[in-house]
PDB file of C-alpha atoms in Angstrom:
ATOM      1  CA  MET A  84      -9.934 -41.605 -20.482  1.00 80.00           C
ATOM      2  CA  ILE A  85     -11.075 -40.541 -17.029  1.00 89.00           C
ATOM      3  CA  ASN A  86      -8.604 -40.636 -14.188  1.00 88.00           C
ATOM      4  CA  ARG A  87     -10.777 -42.800 -11.945  1.00 88.00           C
ATOM      5  CA  GLU A  88      -8.748 -42.148  -8.828  1.00 90.00           C
ATOM      6  CA  LYS A  89      -9.234 -38.391  -9.191  1.00 90.00           C
ATOM      7  CA  PHE A  90     -12.897 -38.913 -10.041  1.00 91.00           C
ATOM      8  CA  ARG A  91     -13.481 -40.957  -6.883  1.00 90.00           C
ATOM      9  CA  GLU A  92     -11.585 -38.386  -4.839  1.00 92.00           C
ATOM     10  CA  GLN A  93     -13.585 -35.500  -6.312  1.00 91.00           C
ATOM     11  CA  TYR A  94     -16.900 -37.208  -5.629  1.00 93.00           C
ATOM     12  CA  SER A  95     -15.979 -38.906  -2.350  1.00 91.00           C
ATOM     13  CA  TYR A  96     -18.221 -36.597  -0.325  1.00 94.00           C
ATOM     14  CA  PHE A  97     -21.295 -37.293  -2.432  1.00 93.00           C
ATOM     15  CA  ASP A  98     -23.819 -40.065  -1.929  1.00 94.00           C
ATOM     16  CA  LYS A  99     -23.659 -42.719  -4.629  1.00 93.00           C
ATOM     17  CA  GLU A 100     -27.154 -41.746  -5.808  1.00 94.00           C
ATOM     18  CA  VAL A 101     -26.041 -38.152  -6.350  1.00 95.00           C
ATOM     19  CA  VAL A 102     -23.050 -39.251  -8.430  1.00 94.00           C
ATOM     20  CA  VAL A 103     -25.340 -41.426 -10.548  1.00 95.00           C
ATOM     21  CA  GLN A 104     -27.708 -38.455 -11.013  1.00 95.00           C
ATOM     22  CA  ILE A 105     -24.856 -36.133 -12.015  1.00 94.00           C
ATOM     23  CA  ILE A 106     -23.648 -38.625 -14.624  1.00 95.00           C
ATOM     24  CA  GLY A 107     -27.261 -39.029 -15.766  1.00 95.00           C
ATOM     25  CA  ILE A 108     -27.545 -35.301 -16.425  1.00 95.00           C
ATOM     26  CA  LEU A 109     -24.609 -35.468 -18.834  1.00 95.00           C
ATOM     27  CA  GLU A 110     -26.053 -38.592 -20.454  1.00 95.00           C
ATOM     28  CA  ASP A 111     -29.385 -36.824 -20.962  1.00 96.00           C
ATOM     29  CA  GLU A 112     -27.973 -33.528 -22.225  1.00 95.00           C
ATOM     30  CA  TYR A 113     -25.040 -34.846 -24.266  1.00 94.00           C
ATOM     31  CA  PRO A 114     -26.942 -35.514 -27.535  1.00 96.00           C
ATOM     32  CA  THR A 115     -28.648 -32.105 -27.492  1.00 97.00           C
ATOM     33  CA  ARG A 116     -25.432 -30.281 -26.730  1.00 97.00           C
ATOM     34  CA  ILE A 117     -23.606 -32.090 -29.549  1.00 97.00           C
ATOM     35  CA  GLU A 118     -26.444 -31.172 -31.926  1.00 98.00           C
ATOM     36  CA  THR A 119     -26.288 -27.534 -30.808  1.00 98.00           C
ATOM     37  CA  LEU A 120     -22.556 -27.411 -31.493  1.00 98.00           C
ATOM     38  CA  SER A 121     -23.093 -29.055 -34.892  1.00 98.00           C
ATOM     39  CA  GLU A 122     -25.861 -26.637 -35.775  1.00 98.00           C
ATOM     40  CA  THR A 123     -23.893 -23.535 -34.806  1.00 98.00           C
ATOM     41  CA  ILE A 124     -20.961 -24.731 -36.897  1.00 98.00           C
ATOM     42  CA  ARG A 125     -23.166 -25.691 -39.824  1.00 97.00           C
ATOM     43  CA  ASN A 126     -24.863 -22.263 -39.691  1.00 97.00           C
ATOM     44  CA  LYS A 127     -21.571 -20.434 -39.057  1.00 96.00           C
ATOM     45  CA  GLN A 128     -22.867 -18.759 -35.898  1.00 96.00           C
ATOM     46  CA  ILE A 129     -19.814 -17.618 -33.972  1.00 96.00           C
ATOM     47  CA  PRO A 130     -21.456 -16.066 -30.871  1.00 96.00           C
ATOM     48  CA  GLU A 131     -23.752 -19.076 -30.470  1.00 97.00           C
ATOM     49  CA  LEU A 132     -20.839 -21.492 -30.922  1.00 98.00           C
ATOM     50  CA  ARG A 133     -18.905 -19.594 -28.275  1.00 97.00           C
ATOM     51  CA  LYS A 134     -21.765 -19.886 -25.775  1.00 98.00           C
ATOM     52  CA  ALA A 135     -22.512 -23.533 -26.535  1.00 98.00           C
ATOM     53  CA  ALA A 136     -18.862 -24.595 -26.336  1.00 98.00           C
ATOM     54  CA  HIS A 137     -18.307 -22.708 -23.096  1.00 97.00           C
ATOM     55  CA  ALA A 138     -21.348 -24.275 -21.440  1.00 96.00           C
ATOM     56  CA  PHE A 139     -20.385 -27.766 -22.592  1.00 96.00           C
ATOM     57  CA  LYS A 140     -16.817 -27.236 -21.377  1.00 96.00           C
ATOM     58  CA  GLY A 141     -18.148 -26.444 -17.919  1.00 94.00           C
ATOM     59  CA  MET A 142     -20.257 -29.569 -17.887  1.00 94.00           C
ATOM     60  CA  ILE A 143     -17.409 -31.850 -18.978  1.00 95.00           C
ATOM     61  CA  GLY A 144     -15.077 -30.191 -16.511  1.00 92.00           C
ATOM     62  CA  ASN A 145     -17.131 -31.745 -13.737  1.00 90.00           C
ATOM     63  CA  PHE A 146     -15.858 -35.147 -14.823  1.00 90.00           C
ATOM     64  CA  ASP A 147     -12.579 -34.965 -16.655  1.00 85.00           C
ATOM     65  CA  LEU A 148     -10.206 -32.006 -16.775  1.00 86.00           C
ATOM     66  CA  GLU A 149      -7.332 -34.066 -18.162  1.00 89.00           C
ATOM     67  CA  GLY A 150      -8.923 -36.029 -20.993  1.00 92.00           C
ATOM     68  CA  ASP A 151      -9.273 -35.496 -24.705  1.00 95.00           C
ATOM     69  CA  SER A 152     -12.918 -34.453 -24.539  1.00 95.00           C
ATOM     70  CA  TYR A 153     -12.134 -31.568 -22.184  1.00 96.00           C
ATOM     71  CA  ARG A 154      -9.021 -30.540 -24.122  1.00 96.00           C
ATOM     72  CA  LEU A 155     -10.936 -30.495 -27.411  1.00 97.00           C
ATOM     73  CA  ILE A 156     -13.981 -28.582 -26.159  1.00 97.00           C
ATOM     74  CA  LYS A 157     -11.643 -26.156 -24.393  1.00 97.00           C
ATOM     75  CA  ASP A 158      -9.900 -25.564 -27.732  1.00 98.00           C
ATOM     76  CA  ILE A 159     -13.210 -25.001 -29.540  1.00 98.00           C
ATOM     77  CA  ASP A 160     -14.307 -22.644 -26.758  1.00 98.00           C
ATOM     78  CA  PHE A 161     -11.043 -20.703 -26.846  1.00 98.00           C
ATOM     79  CA  LYS A 162     -10.988 -20.309 -30.624  1.00 97.00           C
ATOM     80  CA  ALA A 163     -14.668 -19.332 -30.802  1.00 97.00           C
ATOM     81  CA  HIS A 164     -14.169 -16.839 -27.976  1.00 97.00           C
ATOM     82  CA  GLN A 165     -11.094 -15.359 -29.644  1.00 97.00           C
ATOM     83  CA  LEU A 166     -12.825 -15.068 -33.011  1.00 96.00           C
ATOM     84  CA  ASP A 167     -15.972 -13.570 -31.497  1.00 96.00           C
ATOM     85  CA  ASP A 168     -13.877 -10.945 -29.683  1.00 97.00           C
ATOM     86  CA  GLU A 169     -12.048 -10.061 -32.905  1.00 96.00           C
ATOM     87  CA  ILE A 170     -15.340  -9.630 -34.750  1.00 95.00           C
ATOM     88  CA  GLU A 171     -16.722  -7.470 -31.932  1.00 95.00           C
ATOM     89  CA  LYS A 172     -13.631  -5.269 -32.362  1.00 96.00           C
ATOM     90  CA  GLY A 173     -14.369  -4.824 -36.052  1.00 96.00           C
ATOM     91  CA  ARG A 174     -12.728  -7.717 -37.847  1.00 95.00           C
ATOM     92  CA  ILE A 175     -14.630  -8.582 -40.992  1.00 94.00           C
ATOM     93  CA  LEU A 176     -14.344 -12.113 -42.326  1.00 93.00           C
ATOM     94  CA  SER A 177     -14.426 -12.823 -46.023  1.00 94.00           C
ATOM     95  CA  GLU A 178     -16.639 -15.699 -47.088  1.00 94.00           C
ATOM     96  CA  ASN A 179     -13.508 -17.719 -47.831  1.00 96.00           C
ATOM     97  CA  GLU A 180     -12.098 -17.053 -44.344  1.00 95.00           C
ATOM     98  CA  LYS A 181     -15.405 -17.967 -42.760  1.00 95.00           C
ATOM     99  CA  ASN A 182     -15.535 -21.227 -44.709  1.00 95.00           C
ATOM    100  CA  GLN A 183     -11.979 -22.145 -43.689  1.00 97.00           C
ATOM    101  CA  ILE A 184     -12.620 -21.301 -40.041  1.00 97.00           C
ATOM    102  CA  PHE A 185     -15.795 -23.356 -39.878  1.00 97.00           C
ATOM    103  CA  GLU A 186     -14.186 -26.276 -41.721  1.00 98.00           C
ATOM    104  CA  ALA A 187     -11.584 -26.262 -38.941  1.00 98.00           C
ATOM    105  CA  PHE A 188     -14.338 -26.114 -36.296  1.00 98.00           C
ATOM    106  CA  SER A 189     -16.094 -28.987 -38.036  1.00 98.00           C
ATOM    107  CA  SER A 190     -12.928 -31.072 -37.925  1.00 98.00           C
ATOM    108  CA  MET A 191     -12.416 -30.237 -34.251  1.00 98.00           C
ATOM    109  CA  LEU A 192     -16.017 -31.220 -33.541  1.00 98.00           C
ATOM    110  CA  ALA A 193     -15.530 -34.583 -35.268  1.00 98.00           C
ATOM    111  CA  SER A 194     -12.566 -35.316 -32.977  1.00 98.00           C
ATOM    112  CA  PHE A 195     -14.541 -34.092 -29.977  1.00 98.00           C
ATOM    113  CA  LYS A 196     -17.429 -36.447 -30.774  1.00 97.00           C
ATOM    114  CA  ILE A 197     -15.047 -39.405 -30.767  1.00 97.00           C
ATOM    115  CA  ALA A 198     -13.551 -38.317 -27.453  1.00 96.00           C
ATOM    116  CA  MET A 199     -17.032 -37.831 -26.001  1.00 96.00           C
ATOM    117  CA  LYS A 200     -18.010 -41.369 -26.935  1.00 95.00           C
ATOM    118  CA  GLN A 201     -15.060 -42.627 -24.899  1.00 94.00           C
ATOM    119  CA  LEU A 202     -15.925 -40.321 -22.014  1.00 95.00           C
ATOM    120  CA  MET A 203     -19.490 -41.632 -22.002  1.00 95.00           C
ATOM    121  CA  ILE A 204     -18.227 -45.230 -21.990  1.00 95.00           C
ATOM    122  CA  ASP A 205     -15.975 -44.411 -19.038  1.00 94.00           C
ATOM    123  CA  LEU A 206     -18.785 -42.670 -17.173  1.00 95.00           C
ATOM    124  CA  ASN A 207     -21.157 -45.550 -17.762  1.00 94.00           C
ATOM    125  CA  GLU A 208     -18.596 -47.938 -16.282  1.00 94.00           C
ATOM    126  CA  ILE A 209     -18.164 -45.649 -13.281  1.00 94.00           C
ATOM    127  CA  LYS A 210     -21.913 -45.293 -12.957  1.00 94.00           C
ATOM    128  CA  SER A 211     -22.327 -49.060 -12.850  1.00 93.00           C
ATOM    129  CA  GLU A 212     -19.756 -49.217 -10.036  1.00 91.00           C
ATOM    130  CA  TYR A 213     -21.804 -46.698  -8.060  1.00 89.00           C
ATOM    131  CA  LEU A 214     -25.008 -48.667  -8.694  1.00 88.00           C
ATOM    132  CA  ASP A 215     -23.565 -51.866  -7.191  1.00 74.00           C
TER     133      ASP A 215
END
């Protein structure tokens, strides 16, 4: 859940129209970014997952650094980054390890999707306040 007081404080210097546009960007890009995360997990693409999670984390950070959606994408980003670094240093994953790792990522993504639905509900409520 978004801390509305902090949100209003963070965006207090912006025109209402700009805030609505910024929220609109997330609304527009959210489905594609979720699909990209899903696809990289489904295809077991660690470098691509790392990049996609990091970019999404930055986008969500514009709205909610304290909520579940940010915490979950930050965790996905961190674990993908850590794993990618280990592989770059020579770690070789067995097929079993890879399956277990991506099952965990899949579970994390499922939780993230739920948190994102709540974030989008919160942002839509905020957006309607700025449209009034």
